[in-house]
Coordinates of C-alpha atoms and ligand atoms in Angstrom, one line a residue:
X1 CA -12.9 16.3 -6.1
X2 CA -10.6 19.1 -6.5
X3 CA -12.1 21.7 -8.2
X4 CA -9.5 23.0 -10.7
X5 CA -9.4 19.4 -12.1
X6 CA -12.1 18.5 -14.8
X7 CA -12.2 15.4 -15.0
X8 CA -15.0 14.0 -17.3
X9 CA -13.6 10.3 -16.8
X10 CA -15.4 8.4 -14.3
X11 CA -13.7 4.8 -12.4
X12 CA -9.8 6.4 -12.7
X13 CA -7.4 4.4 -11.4
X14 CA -4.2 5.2 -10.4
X15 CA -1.2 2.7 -9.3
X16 CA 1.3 3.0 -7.1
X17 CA 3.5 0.5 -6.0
X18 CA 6.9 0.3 -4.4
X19 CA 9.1 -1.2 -2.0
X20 CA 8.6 -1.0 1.8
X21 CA 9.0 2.3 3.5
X22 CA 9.0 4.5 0.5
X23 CA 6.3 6.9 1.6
X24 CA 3.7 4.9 -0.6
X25 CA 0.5 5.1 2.2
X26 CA 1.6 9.0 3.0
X27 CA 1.6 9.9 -0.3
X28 CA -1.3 8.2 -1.6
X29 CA -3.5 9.4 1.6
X30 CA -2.5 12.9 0.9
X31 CA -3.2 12.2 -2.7
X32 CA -6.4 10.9 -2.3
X33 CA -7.5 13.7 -0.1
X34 CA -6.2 16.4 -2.3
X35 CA -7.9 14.8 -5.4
X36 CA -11.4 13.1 -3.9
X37 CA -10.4 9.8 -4.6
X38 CA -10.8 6.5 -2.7
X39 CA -7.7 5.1 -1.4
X40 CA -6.7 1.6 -1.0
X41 CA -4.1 0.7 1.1
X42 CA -3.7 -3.2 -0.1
X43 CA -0.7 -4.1 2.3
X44 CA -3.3 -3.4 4.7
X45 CA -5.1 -6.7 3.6
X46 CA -2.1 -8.9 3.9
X47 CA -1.3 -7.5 7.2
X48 CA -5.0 -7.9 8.6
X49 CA -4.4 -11.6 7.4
X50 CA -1.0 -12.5 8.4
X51 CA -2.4 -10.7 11.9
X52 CA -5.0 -13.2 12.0
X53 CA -3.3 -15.6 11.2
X54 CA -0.8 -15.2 13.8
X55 CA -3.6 -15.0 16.8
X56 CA -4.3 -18.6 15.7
X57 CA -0.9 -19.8 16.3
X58 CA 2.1 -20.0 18.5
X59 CA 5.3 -19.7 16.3
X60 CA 6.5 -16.7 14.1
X61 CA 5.4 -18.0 11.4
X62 CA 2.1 -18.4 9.0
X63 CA 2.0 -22.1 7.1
X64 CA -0.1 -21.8 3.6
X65 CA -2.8 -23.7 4.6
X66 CA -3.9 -21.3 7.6
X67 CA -3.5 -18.2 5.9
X68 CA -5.3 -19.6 2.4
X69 CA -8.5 -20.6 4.3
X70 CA -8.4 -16.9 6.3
X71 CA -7.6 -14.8 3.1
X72 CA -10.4 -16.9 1.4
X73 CA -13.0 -16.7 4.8
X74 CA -11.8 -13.4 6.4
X75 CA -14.2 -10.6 5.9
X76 CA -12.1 -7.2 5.4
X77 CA -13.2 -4.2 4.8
X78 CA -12.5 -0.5 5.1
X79 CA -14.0 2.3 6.7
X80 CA -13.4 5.8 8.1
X81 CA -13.4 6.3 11.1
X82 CA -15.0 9.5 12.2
X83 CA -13.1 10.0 15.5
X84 CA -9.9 9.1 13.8
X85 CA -9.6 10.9 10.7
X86 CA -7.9 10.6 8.5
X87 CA -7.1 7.1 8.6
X88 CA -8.5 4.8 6.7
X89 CA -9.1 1.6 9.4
X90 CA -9.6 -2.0 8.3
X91 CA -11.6 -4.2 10.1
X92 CA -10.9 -7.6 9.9
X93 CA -14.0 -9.7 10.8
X94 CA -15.6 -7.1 12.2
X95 CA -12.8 -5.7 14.4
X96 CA -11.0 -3.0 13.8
X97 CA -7.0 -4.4 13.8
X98 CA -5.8 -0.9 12.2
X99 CA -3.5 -0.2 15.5
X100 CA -1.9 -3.5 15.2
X101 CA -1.0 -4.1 11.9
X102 CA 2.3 -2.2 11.7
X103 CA 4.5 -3.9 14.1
X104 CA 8.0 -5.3 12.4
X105 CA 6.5 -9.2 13.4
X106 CA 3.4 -8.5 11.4
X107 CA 5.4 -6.9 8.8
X108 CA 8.2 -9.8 7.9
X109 CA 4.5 -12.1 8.5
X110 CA 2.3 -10.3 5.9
X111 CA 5.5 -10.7 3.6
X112 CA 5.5 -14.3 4.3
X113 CA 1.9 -14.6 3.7
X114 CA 1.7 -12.6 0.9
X115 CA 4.2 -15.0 -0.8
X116 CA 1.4 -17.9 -1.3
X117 CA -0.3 -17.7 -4.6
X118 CA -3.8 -19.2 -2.8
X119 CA -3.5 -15.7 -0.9
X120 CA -3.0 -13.8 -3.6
X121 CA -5.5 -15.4 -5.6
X122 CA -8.0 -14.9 -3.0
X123 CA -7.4 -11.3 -2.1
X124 CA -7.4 -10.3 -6.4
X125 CA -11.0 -9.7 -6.6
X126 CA -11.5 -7.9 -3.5
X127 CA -8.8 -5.5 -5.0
X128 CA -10.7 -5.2 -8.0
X129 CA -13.6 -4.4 -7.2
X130 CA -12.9 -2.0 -3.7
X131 CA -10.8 0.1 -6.6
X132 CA -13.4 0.3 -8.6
X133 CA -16.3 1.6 -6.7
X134 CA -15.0 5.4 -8.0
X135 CA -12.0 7.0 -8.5
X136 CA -9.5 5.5 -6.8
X137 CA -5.7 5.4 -5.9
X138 CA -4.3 2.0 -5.0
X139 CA -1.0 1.4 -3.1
X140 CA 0.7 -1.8 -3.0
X141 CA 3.6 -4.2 -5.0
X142 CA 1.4 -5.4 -7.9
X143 CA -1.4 -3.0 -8.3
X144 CA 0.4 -1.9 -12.0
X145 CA 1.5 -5.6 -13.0
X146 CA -1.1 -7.8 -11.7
X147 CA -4.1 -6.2 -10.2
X148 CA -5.0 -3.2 -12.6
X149 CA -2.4 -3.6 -15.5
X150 CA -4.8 -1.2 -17.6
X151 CA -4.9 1.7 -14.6
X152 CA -5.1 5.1 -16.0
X153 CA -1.5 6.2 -14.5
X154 CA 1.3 3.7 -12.8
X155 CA 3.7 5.4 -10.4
X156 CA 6.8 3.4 -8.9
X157 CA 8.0 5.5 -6.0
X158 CA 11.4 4.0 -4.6
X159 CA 14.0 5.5 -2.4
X160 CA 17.5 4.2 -0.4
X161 CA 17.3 1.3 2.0
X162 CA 19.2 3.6 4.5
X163 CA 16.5 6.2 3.8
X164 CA 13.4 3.9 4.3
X165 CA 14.8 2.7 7.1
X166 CA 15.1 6.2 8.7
X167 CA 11.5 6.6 7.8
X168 CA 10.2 3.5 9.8
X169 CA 12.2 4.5 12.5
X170 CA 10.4 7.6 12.8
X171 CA 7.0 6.5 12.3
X172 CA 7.2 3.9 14.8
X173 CA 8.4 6.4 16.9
X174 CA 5.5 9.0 16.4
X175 CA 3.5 6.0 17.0
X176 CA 4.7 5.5 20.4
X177 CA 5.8 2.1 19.7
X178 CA 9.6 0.9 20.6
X179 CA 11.8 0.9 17.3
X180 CA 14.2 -1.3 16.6
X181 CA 18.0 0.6 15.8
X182 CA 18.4 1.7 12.4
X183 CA 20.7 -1.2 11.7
X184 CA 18.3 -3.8 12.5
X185 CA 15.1 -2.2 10.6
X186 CA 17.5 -1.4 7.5
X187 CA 18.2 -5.1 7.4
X188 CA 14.4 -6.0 8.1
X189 CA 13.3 -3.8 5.0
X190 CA 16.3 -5.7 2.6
X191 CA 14.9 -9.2 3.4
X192 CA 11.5 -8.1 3.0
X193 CA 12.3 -6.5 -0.2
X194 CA 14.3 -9.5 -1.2
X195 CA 11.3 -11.5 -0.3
X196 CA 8.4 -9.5 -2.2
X197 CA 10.2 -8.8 -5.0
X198 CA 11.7 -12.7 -5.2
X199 CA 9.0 -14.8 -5.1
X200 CA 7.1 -16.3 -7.9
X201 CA 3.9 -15.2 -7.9
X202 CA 3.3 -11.3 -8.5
X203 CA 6.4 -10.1 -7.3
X204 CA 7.1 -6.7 -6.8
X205 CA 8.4 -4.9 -9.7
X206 CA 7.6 -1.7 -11.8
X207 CA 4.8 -1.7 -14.5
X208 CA 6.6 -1.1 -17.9
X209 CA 4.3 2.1 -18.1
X210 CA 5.0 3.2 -14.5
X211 CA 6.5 6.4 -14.1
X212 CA 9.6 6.0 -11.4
X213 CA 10.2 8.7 -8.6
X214 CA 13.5 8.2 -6.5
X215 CA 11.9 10.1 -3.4
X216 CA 14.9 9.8 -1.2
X217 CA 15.9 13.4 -1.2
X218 CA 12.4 14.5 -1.8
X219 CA 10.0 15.9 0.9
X220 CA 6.4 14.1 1.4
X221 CA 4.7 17.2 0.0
X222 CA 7.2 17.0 -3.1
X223 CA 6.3 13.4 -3.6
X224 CA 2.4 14.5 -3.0
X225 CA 2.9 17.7 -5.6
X226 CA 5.0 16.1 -8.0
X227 CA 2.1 13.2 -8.5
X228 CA -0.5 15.7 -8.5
X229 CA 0.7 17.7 -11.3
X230 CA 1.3 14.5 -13.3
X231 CA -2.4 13.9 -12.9
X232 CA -3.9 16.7 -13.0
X233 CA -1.3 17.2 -16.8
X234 CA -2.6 13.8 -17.9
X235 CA -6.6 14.2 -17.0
X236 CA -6.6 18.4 -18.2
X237 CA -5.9 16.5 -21.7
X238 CA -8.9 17.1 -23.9
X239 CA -9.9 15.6 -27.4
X240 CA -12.3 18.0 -27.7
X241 CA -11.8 21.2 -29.1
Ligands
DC1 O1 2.8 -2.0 1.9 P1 3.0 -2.8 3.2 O2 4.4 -2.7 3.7 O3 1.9 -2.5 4.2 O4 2.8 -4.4 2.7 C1 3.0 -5.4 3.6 C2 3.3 -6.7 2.8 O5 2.3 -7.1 2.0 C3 4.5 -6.5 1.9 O6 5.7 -6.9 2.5 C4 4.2 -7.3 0.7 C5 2.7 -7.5 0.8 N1 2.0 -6.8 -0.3 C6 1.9 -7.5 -1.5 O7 2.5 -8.5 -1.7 N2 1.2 -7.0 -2.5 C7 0.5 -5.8 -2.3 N3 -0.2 -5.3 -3.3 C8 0.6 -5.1 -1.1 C9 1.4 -5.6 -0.1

């Protein structure tokens, strides 16, 4: 826990959800780190399933049925690991699929798979209650509407399509994974936006009480310092004289 912030408040939760690509798993890392908390990188759930899901089939595609029965089976959990700090893996059935959840494929699938309410339903309580075993920060599309509508603070970070795409570029880069050309990943991140924030059960959309921050022009530690300093405002208030 970051010394200069007193907080007496124990089981914080803090939301932040957005469209693909706008930082949110940087910033909420960095957040998390700076402030003690756990973090909970949900995406990461529908990814390990929709990766699962695809092992166990030939096509591009996930049906409902098969990824119901996996999101309602599938043991996922996270944990550090210590030679790989500081990402947070997932292990999916006991193996860690971390390093192969981020591929464009898996990407448009976890979309897909996220769209079924059976999914959804089945993933809600695991949400719950990994965000509430101490302070945490949750990332994801509903964490504000659906998953903790009462959460202590709701952020909604957005940014360009142009910009996101950029972003993806260069992480899949870093990675050392081929990258599709800007054109093509700009017009992956519309559909899948068009897809999450479409479809009929939890779509993505800001909280009413979210705060919004455009972070196209902004630098990652901007977007890291500008949430901290909302926090650490909001928790230094005291009723007590
Ligand atoms: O945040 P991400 O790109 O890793 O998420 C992958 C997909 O999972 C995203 O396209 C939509 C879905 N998702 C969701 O529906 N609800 C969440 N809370 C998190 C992710």
């Amino acid at each position: 826990m970051d010394e200069n912030m007193h907080i007496l408040k124990q089981g914080i939760v803090i939301a932040i959800d957005g469209p693909a690509g706008t930082g949110k798993s940087s910033v909420t890392r960095l957040l998390a780190e700076r402030l003690g908390f756990i973090h909970i990188d949900t995406g990461a759930l529908y990814r390990a399933i929709a990766y699962l899901a695809h092992g166990q089939n030939d096509g591009n595609n996930v049906l409902e049925p098969k990824a119901s029965q996996l999101a309602k089976t599938a043991h996922l959990e996270f944990k550090l690991n210590p030679k790989l700090v500081p990402v947070n893996r997932i292990f999916a059935n006991g193996s860690d699929v971390t390093d192969f959840i981020r591929t464009p494929l898996i990407s448009m699938l976890a979309s897909q798979v996220s769209s079924y309410s059976q999914v959804r339903a089945a993933l809600l309580g695991l949400q719950r209650r990994l965000g509430c075993q101490g302070n945490s920060i949750l990332e994801g599309r509903d964490i504000g509407t659906v998953i903790f509508p009462d959460a202590d603070l709701k952020f909604f970070l957005t940014a360009s399509s142009f910009e996101r795409a950029r972003r993806r570029f260069l992480e899949l880069k870093e990675n050392g994974g081929d990258a599709p050309p800007l054109s093509e990943l700009k017009k992956q991140i519309q559909k899948r936006d068009l897809q999450d924030s479409s479809r009929a059960v939890a779509p993505l959309k800001k909280a009413q009480d979210a705060l919004t921050v455009n972070t196209t022009k902004m630098t990652l530690d901007e977007v890291v310092s500008t949430l901290e300093n909302r926090i650490k405002k909001y928790f230094s208030k005291s009723t007590c004289k």
